mmCIF file of C-alpha atoms in Angstrom:
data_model
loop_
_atom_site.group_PDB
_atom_site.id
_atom_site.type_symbol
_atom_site.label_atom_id
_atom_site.label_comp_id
_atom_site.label_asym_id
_atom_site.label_seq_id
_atom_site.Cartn_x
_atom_site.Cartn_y
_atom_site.Cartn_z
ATOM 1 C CA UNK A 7 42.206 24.453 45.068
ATOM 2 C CA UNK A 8 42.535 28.124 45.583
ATOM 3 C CA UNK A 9 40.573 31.166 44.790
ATOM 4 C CA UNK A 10 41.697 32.023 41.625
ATOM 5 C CA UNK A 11 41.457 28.484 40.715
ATOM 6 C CA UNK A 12 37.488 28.131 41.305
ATOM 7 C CA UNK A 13 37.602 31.182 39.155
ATOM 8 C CA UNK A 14 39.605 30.120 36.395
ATOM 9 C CA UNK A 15 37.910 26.893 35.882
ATOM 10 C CA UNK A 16 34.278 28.564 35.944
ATOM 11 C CA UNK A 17 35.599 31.052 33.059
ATOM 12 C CA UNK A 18 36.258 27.832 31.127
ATOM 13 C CA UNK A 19 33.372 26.130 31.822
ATOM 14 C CA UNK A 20 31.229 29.756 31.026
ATOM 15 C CA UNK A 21 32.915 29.372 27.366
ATOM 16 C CA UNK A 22 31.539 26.656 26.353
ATOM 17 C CA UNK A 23 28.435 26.147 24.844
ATOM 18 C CA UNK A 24 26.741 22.786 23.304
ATOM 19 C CA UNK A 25 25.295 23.166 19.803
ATOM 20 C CA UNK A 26 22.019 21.293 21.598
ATOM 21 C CA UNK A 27 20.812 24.219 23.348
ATOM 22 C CA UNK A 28 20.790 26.483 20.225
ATOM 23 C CA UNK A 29 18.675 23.680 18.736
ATOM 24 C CA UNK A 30 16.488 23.787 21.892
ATOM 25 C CA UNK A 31 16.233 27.830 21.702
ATOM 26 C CA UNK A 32 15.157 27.941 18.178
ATOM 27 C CA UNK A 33 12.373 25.362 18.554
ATOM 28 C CA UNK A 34 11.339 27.275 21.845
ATOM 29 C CA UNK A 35 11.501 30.478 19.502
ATOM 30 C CA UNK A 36 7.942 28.633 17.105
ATOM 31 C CA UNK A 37 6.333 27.058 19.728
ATOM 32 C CA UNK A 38 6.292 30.040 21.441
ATOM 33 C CA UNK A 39 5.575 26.938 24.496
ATOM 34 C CA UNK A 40 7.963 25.472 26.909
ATOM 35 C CA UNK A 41 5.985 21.943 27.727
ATOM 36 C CA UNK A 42 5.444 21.655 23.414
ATOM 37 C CA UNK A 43 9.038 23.059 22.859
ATOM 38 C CA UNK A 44 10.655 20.158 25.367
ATOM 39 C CA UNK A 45 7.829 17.429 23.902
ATOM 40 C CA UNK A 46 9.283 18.210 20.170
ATOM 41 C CA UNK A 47 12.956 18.058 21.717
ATOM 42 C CA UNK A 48 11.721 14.462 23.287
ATOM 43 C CA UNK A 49 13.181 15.575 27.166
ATOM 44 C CA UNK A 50 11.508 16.858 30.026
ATOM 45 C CA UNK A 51 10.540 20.415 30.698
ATOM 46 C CA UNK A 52 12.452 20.733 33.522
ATOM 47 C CA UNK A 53 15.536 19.606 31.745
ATOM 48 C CA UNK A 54 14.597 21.802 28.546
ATOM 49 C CA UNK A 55 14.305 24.698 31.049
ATOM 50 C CA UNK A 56 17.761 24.050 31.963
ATOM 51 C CA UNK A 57 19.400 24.101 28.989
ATOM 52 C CA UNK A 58 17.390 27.567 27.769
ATOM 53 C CA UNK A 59 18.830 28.911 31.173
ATOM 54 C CA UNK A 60 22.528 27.289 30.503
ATOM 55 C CA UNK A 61 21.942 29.370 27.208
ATOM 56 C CA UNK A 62 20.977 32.055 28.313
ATOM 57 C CA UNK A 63 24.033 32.122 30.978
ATOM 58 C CA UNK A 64 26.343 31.679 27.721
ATOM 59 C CA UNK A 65 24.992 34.703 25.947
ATOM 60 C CA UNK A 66 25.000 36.726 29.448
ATOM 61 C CA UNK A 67 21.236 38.279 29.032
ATOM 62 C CA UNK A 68 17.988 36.564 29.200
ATOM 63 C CA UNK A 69 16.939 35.506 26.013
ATOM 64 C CA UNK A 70 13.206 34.509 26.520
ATOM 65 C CA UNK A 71 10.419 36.447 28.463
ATOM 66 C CA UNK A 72 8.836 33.653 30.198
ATOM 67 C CA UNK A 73 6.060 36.268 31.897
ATOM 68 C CA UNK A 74 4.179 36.483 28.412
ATOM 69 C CA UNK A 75 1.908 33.617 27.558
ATOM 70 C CA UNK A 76 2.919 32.627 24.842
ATOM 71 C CA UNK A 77 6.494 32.810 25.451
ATOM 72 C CA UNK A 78 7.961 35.360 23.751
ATOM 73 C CA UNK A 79 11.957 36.346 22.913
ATOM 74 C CA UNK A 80 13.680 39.636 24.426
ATOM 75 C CA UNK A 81 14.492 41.862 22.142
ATOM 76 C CA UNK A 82 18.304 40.006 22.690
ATOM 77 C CA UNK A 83 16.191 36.589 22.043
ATOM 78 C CA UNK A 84 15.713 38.246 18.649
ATOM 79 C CA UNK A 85 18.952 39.994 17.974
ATOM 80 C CA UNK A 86 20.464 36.353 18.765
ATOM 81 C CA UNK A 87 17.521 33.935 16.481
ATOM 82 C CA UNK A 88 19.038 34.671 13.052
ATOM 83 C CA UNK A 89 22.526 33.887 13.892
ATOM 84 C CA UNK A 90 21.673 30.483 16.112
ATOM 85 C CA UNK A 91 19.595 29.558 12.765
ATOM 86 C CA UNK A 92 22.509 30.607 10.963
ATOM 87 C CA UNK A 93 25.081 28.462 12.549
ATOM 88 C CA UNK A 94 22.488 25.013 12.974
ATOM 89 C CA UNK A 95 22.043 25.294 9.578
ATOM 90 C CA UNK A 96 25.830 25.516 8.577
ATOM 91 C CA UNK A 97 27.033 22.580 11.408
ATOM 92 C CA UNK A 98 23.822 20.367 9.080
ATOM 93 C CA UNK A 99 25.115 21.799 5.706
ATOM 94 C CA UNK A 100 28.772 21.218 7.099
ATOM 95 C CA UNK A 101 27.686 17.611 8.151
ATOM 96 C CA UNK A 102 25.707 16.646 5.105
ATOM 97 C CA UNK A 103 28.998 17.498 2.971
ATOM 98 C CA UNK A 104 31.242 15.323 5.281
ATOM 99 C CA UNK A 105 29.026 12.317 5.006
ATOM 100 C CA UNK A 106 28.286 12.856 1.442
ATOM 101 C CA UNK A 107 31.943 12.569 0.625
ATOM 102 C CA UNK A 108 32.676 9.224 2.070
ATOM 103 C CA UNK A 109 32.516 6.934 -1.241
ATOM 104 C CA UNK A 110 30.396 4.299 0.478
ATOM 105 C CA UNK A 111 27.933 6.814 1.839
ATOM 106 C CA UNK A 112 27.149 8.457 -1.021
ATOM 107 C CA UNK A 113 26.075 4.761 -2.847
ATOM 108 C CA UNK A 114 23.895 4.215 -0.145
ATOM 109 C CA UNK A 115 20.163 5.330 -0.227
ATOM 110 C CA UNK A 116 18.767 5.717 3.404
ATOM 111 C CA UNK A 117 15.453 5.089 4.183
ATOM 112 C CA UNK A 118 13.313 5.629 7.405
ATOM 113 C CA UNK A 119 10.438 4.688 7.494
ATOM 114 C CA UNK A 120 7.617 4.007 10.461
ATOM 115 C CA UNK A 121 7.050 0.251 12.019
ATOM 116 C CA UNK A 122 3.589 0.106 10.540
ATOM 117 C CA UNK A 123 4.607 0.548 6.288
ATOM 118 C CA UNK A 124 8.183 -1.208 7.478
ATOM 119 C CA UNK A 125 6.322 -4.907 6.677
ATOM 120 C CA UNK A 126 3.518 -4.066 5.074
ATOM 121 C CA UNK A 127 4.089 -1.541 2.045
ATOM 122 C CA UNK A 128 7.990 -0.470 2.259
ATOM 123 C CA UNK A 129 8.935 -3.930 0.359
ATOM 124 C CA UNK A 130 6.721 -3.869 -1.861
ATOM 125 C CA UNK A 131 6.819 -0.024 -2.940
ATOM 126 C CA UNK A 132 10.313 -0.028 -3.536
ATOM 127 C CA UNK A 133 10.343 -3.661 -5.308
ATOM 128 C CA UNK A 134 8.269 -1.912 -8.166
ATOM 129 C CA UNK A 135 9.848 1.145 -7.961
ATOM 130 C CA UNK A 136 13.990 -1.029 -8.321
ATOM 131 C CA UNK A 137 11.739 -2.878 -11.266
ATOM 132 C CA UNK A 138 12.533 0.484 -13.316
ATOM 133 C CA UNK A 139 16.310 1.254 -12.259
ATOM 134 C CA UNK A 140 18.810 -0.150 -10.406
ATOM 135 C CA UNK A 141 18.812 1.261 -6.492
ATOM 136 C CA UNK A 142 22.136 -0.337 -5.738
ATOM 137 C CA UNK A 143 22.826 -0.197 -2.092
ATOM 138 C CA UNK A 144 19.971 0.524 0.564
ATOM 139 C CA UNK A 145 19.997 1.225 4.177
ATOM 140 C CA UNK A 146 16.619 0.930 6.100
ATOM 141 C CA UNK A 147 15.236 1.594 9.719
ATOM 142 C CA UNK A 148 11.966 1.444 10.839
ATOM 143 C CA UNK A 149 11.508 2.782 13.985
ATOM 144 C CA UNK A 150 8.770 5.393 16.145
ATOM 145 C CA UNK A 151 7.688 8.239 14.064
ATOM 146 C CA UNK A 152 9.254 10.449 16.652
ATOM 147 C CA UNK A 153 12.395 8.808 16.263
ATOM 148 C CA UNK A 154 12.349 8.845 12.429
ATOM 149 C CA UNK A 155 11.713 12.315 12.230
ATOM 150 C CA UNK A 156 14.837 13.208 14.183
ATOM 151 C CA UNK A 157 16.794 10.912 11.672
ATOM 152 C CA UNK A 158 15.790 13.116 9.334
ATOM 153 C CA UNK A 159 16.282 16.538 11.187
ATOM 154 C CA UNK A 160 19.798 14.923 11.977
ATOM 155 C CA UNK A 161 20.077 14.051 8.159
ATOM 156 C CA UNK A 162 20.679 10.443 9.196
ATOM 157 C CA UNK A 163 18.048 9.494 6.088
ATOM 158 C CA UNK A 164 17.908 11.017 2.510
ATOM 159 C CA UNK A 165 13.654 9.795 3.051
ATOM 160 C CA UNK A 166 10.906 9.186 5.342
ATOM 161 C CA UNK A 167 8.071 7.205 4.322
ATOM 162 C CA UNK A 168 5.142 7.726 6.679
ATOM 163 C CA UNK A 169 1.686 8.146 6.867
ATOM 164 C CA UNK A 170 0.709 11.801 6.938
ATOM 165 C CA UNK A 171 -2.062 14.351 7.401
ATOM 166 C CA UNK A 172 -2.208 18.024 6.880
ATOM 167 C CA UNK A 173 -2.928 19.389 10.488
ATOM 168 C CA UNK A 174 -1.257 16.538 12.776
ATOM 169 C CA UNK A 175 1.567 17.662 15.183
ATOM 170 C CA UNK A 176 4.676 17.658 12.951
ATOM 171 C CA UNK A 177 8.598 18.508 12.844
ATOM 172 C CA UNK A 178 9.881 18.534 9.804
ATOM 173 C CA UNK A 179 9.075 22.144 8.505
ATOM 174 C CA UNK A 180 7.767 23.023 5.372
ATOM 175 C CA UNK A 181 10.667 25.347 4.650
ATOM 176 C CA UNK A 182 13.179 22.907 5.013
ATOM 177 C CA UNK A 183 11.577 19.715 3.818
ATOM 178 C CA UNK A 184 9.405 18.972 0.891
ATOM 179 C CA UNK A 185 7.145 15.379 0.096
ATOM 180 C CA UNK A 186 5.575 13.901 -2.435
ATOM 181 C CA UNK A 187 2.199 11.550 -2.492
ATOM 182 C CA UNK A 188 2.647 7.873 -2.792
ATOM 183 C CA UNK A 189 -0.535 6.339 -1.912
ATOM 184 C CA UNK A 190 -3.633 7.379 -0.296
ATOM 185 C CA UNK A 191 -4.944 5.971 2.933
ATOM 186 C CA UNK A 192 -7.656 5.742 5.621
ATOM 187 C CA UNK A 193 -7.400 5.506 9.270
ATOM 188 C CA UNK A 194 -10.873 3.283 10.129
ATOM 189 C CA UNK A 195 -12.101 2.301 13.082
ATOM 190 C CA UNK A 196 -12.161 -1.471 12.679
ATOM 191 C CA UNK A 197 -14.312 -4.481 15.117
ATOM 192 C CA UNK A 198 -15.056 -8.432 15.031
ATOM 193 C CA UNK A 199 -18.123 -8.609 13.398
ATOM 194 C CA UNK A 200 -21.221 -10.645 14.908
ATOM 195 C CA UNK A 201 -22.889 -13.591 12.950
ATOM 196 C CA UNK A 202 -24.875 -11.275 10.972
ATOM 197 C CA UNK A 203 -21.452 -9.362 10.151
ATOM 198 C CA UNK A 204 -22.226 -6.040 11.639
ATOM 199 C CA UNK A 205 -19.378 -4.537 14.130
ATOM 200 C CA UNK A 206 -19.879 -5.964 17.595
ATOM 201 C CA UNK A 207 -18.606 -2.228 18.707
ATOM 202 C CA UNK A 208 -20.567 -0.101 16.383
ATOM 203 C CA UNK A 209 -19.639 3.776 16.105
ATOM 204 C CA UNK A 210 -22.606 4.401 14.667
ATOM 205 C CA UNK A 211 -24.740 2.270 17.565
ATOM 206 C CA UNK A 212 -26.090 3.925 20.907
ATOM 207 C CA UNK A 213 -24.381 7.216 21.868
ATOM 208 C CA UNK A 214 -24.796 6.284 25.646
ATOM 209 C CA UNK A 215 -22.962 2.836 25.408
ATOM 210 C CA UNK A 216 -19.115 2.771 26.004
ATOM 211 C CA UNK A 217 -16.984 0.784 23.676
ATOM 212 C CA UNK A 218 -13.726 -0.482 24.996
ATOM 213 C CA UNK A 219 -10.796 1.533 22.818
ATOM 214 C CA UNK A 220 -7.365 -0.172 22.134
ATOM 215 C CA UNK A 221 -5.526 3.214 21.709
ATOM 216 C CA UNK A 222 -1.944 4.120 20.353
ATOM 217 C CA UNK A 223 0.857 5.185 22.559
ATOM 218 C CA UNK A 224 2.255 8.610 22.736
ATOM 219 C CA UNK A 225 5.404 8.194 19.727
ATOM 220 C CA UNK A 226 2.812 6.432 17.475
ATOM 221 C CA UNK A 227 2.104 8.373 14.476
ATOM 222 C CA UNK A 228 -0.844 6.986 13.509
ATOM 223 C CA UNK A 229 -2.099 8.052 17.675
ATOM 224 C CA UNK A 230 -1.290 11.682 16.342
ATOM 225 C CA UNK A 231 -3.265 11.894 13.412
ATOM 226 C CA UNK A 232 -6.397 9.923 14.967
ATOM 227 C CA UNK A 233 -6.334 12.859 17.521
ATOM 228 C CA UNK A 234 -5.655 15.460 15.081
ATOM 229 C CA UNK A 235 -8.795 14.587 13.223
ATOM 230 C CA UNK A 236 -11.258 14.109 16.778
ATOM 231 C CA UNK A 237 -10.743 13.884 20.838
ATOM 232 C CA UNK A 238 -11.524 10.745 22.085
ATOM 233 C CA UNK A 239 -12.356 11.443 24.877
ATOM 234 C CA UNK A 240 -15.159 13.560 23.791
ATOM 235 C CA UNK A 241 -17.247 11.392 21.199
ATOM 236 C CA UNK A 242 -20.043 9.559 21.902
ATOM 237 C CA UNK A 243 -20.331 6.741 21.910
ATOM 238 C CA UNK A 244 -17.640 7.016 24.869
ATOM 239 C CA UNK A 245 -14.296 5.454 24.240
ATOM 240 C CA UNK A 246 -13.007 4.082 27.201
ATOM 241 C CA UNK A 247 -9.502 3.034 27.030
ATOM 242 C CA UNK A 248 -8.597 -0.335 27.942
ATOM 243 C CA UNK A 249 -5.310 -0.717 26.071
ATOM 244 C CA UNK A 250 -2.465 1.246 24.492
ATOM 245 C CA UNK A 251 0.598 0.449 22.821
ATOM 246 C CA UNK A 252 1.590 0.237 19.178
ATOM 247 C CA UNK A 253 -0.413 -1.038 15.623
ATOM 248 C CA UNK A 254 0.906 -4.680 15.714
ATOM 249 C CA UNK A 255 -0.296 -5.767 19.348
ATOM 250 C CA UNK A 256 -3.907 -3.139 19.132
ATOM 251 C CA UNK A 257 -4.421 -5.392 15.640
ATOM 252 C CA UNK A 258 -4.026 -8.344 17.244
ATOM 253 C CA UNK A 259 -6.315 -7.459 20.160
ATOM 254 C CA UNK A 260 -9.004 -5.872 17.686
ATOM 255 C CA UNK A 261 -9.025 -9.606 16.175
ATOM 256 C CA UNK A 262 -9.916 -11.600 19.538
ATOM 257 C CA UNK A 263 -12.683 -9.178 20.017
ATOM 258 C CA UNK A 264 -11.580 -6.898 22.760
ATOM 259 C CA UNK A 265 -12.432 -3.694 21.314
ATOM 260 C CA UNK A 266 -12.043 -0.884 18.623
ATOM 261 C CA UNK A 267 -8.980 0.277 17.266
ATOM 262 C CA UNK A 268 -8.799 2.679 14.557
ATOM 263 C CA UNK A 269 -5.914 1.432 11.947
ATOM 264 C CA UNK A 270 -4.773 2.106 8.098
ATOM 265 C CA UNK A 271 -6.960 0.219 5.985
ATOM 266 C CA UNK A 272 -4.387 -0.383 3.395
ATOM 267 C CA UNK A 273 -2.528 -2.635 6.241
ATOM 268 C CA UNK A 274 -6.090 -4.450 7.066
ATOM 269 C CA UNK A 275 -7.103 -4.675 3.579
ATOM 270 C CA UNK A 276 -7.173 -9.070 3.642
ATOM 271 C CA UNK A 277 -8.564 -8.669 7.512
ATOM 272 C CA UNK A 278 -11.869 -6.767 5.857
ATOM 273 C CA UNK A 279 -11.879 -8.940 2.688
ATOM 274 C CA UNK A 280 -11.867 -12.154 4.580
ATOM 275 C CA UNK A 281 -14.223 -11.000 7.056
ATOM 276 C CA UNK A 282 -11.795 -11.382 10.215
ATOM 277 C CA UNK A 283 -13.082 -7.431 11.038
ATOM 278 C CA UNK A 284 -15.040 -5.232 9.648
ATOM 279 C CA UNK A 285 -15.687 -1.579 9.916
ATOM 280 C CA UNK A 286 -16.660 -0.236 13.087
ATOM 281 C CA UNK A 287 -18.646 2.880 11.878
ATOM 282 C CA UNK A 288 -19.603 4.862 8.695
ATOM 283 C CA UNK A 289 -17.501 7.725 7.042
ATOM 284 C CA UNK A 290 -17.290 10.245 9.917
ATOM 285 C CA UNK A 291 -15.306 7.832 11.586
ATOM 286 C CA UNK A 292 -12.992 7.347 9.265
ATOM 287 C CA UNK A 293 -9.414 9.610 8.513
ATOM 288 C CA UNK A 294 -8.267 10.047 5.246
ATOM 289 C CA UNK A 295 -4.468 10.638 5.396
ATOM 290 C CA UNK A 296 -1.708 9.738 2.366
ATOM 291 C CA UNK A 297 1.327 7.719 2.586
ATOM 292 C CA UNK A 298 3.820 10.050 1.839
ATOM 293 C CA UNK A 299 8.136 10.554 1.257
ATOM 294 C CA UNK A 300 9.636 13.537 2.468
ATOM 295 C CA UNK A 301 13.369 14.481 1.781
ATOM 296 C CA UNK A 302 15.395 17.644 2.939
ATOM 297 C CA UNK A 303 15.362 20.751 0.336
ATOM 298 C CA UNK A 304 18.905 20.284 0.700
ATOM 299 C CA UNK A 305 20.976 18.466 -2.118
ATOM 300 C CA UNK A 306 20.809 15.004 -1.311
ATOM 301 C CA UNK A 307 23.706 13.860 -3.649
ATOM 302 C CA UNK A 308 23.472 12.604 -6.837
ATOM 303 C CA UNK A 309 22.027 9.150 -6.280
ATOM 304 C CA UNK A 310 19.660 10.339 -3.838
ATOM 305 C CA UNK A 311 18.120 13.305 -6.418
ATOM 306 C CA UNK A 312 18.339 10.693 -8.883
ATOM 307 C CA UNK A 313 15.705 8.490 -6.973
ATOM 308 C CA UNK A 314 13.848 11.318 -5.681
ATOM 309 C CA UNK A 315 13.700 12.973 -9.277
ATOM 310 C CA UNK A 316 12.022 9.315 -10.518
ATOM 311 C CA UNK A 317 9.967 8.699 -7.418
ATOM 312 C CA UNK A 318 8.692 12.241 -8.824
ATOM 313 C CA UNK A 319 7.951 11.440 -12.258
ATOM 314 C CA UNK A 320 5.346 8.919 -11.479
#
């Protein structure tokens, strides 16, 4: 390959640009953060810093002034914000219209919705809600909240159910999405009880003992708003980790006696009432958070508002 070659094929390469990095560059632009910007874009810094540099190599002037803490755009960071906004949001409006036009997908409601309400309160909501009007077709996946909020940033779902509090780490933005309540909730910490049915790990017991901890993993949402209400690391009595992983297998544990887990007491309701656990502390241990459906501002189609404008009227 000659010369000119090398340089004709870099020219070709310098013209392109992937849609992903504007995404990255805008979330970059609120954080104001590279390690939180790269956490909400679920990749590593180092790759994130890549593709803000690939980006920046496209627009041929640095973009970002990574000297300031917190990061801050260049004045050509901020010339170029509006119109990356500008074209994300027409690619989503662009790709909401394509898949809304397809005859099939616009019959189909499409729900995510979290691991923990998948089983437990999904079926059930939306048997008493179909009691009332006919849903017709419905599409469902439960998965990690971090993987059901890009669904919906991706406008793979019309909803999310999920548990929420105001205050956790979030990415759906208020400007662009809007929810409604469905049920309160409480995160509790939860224990076996001993024969006189107080908590064998009692929050509310010595401050100097240390209570083994069965602790979420880092996509659970239920792991973000536990920490957005307290550290626990920091309360006493100490919390000392022994476990982590996801509601279903920290239950399970909680149940043979192996330590505290904190958990939604609407799933744990016929645990409590049969006296399988019982709470692990009084009322400053426990969360209050909603169960709540979020949509897109966007126009959803018209059997999508139609549920949404019923779900509403409640």
């Amino acid at each position: 390959m000659t010369n000119a070659d090398c340089r004709y094929n870099y020219a070709k390469q310098a013209d392109l640009m992937d849609v992903t990095w504007l995404s990255d560059f805008t979330v970059l632009a609120k954080t104001g953060n590279f390690s939180r910007a790269a956490e909400a874009r679920n990749v590593t810094q180092p790759a994130f810093s890549r593709r803000i540099r690939l980006l920046e190599d496209w627009v041929g002037t640095p973009l970002v002034d990574r000297r300031s803490h917190p990061v801050a755009l260049t004045p050509a960071g901020l010339a170029f914000q509006p119109y990356a906004e500008d074209i994300l949001s027409r690619i989503e409006k662009g790709r909401q219209a394509a898949q809304d036009s397809g005859a099939e997908e616009s019959q189909t409601l499409r729900f995510a919705t979290t691991q923990v309400l998948s089983l437990s309160y999904f079926p059930i909501w939306l048997r008493s809600t179909a009691g009332r009007v006919w849903l017709g077709a419905v599409n469902l996946v439960s998965n990690s909240l971090v993987a059901c909020e890009h669904m919906m940033l991706n406008s793979q779902a019309h909803f999310l159910l999920c548990h929420y509090r105001q205050g956790m780490p979030w990415q759906l933005d208020e400007d662009q999405f809007t929810s409604i309540l469905v049920r309160s909730d409480r995160l509790i910490p939860v224990s076996i009880p001993d024969e006189n049915g107080r908590p064998v790990y009692d929050m509310d017991g010595d401050p100097e003992q240390v209570i083994p901890f069965l602790a979420y993993d880092g996509p659970a949402g239920l792991g973000r708003i536990m920490r957005s209400a307290f550290d626990p690391e920091s309360v006493r009595p100490q919390l000392k980790p022994i476990a982590e992983s996801h509601l279903a297998l920290l239950l399970g544990l909680a149940l043979e006696g192996r330590g505290v887990a904190w958990v939604p007491e609407n799933v744990v309701r016929s645990e409590l009432d049969q006296n399988h656990i019982c709470e692990a502390g009084g009322t400053r241990w426990s969360i209050p958070m909603e169960i709540r459906l979020f949509r897109s501002r966007n126009d959803l189609g018209p059997r999508a508002e139609a549920f949404w404008d019923l779900v509403s009227s409640e």
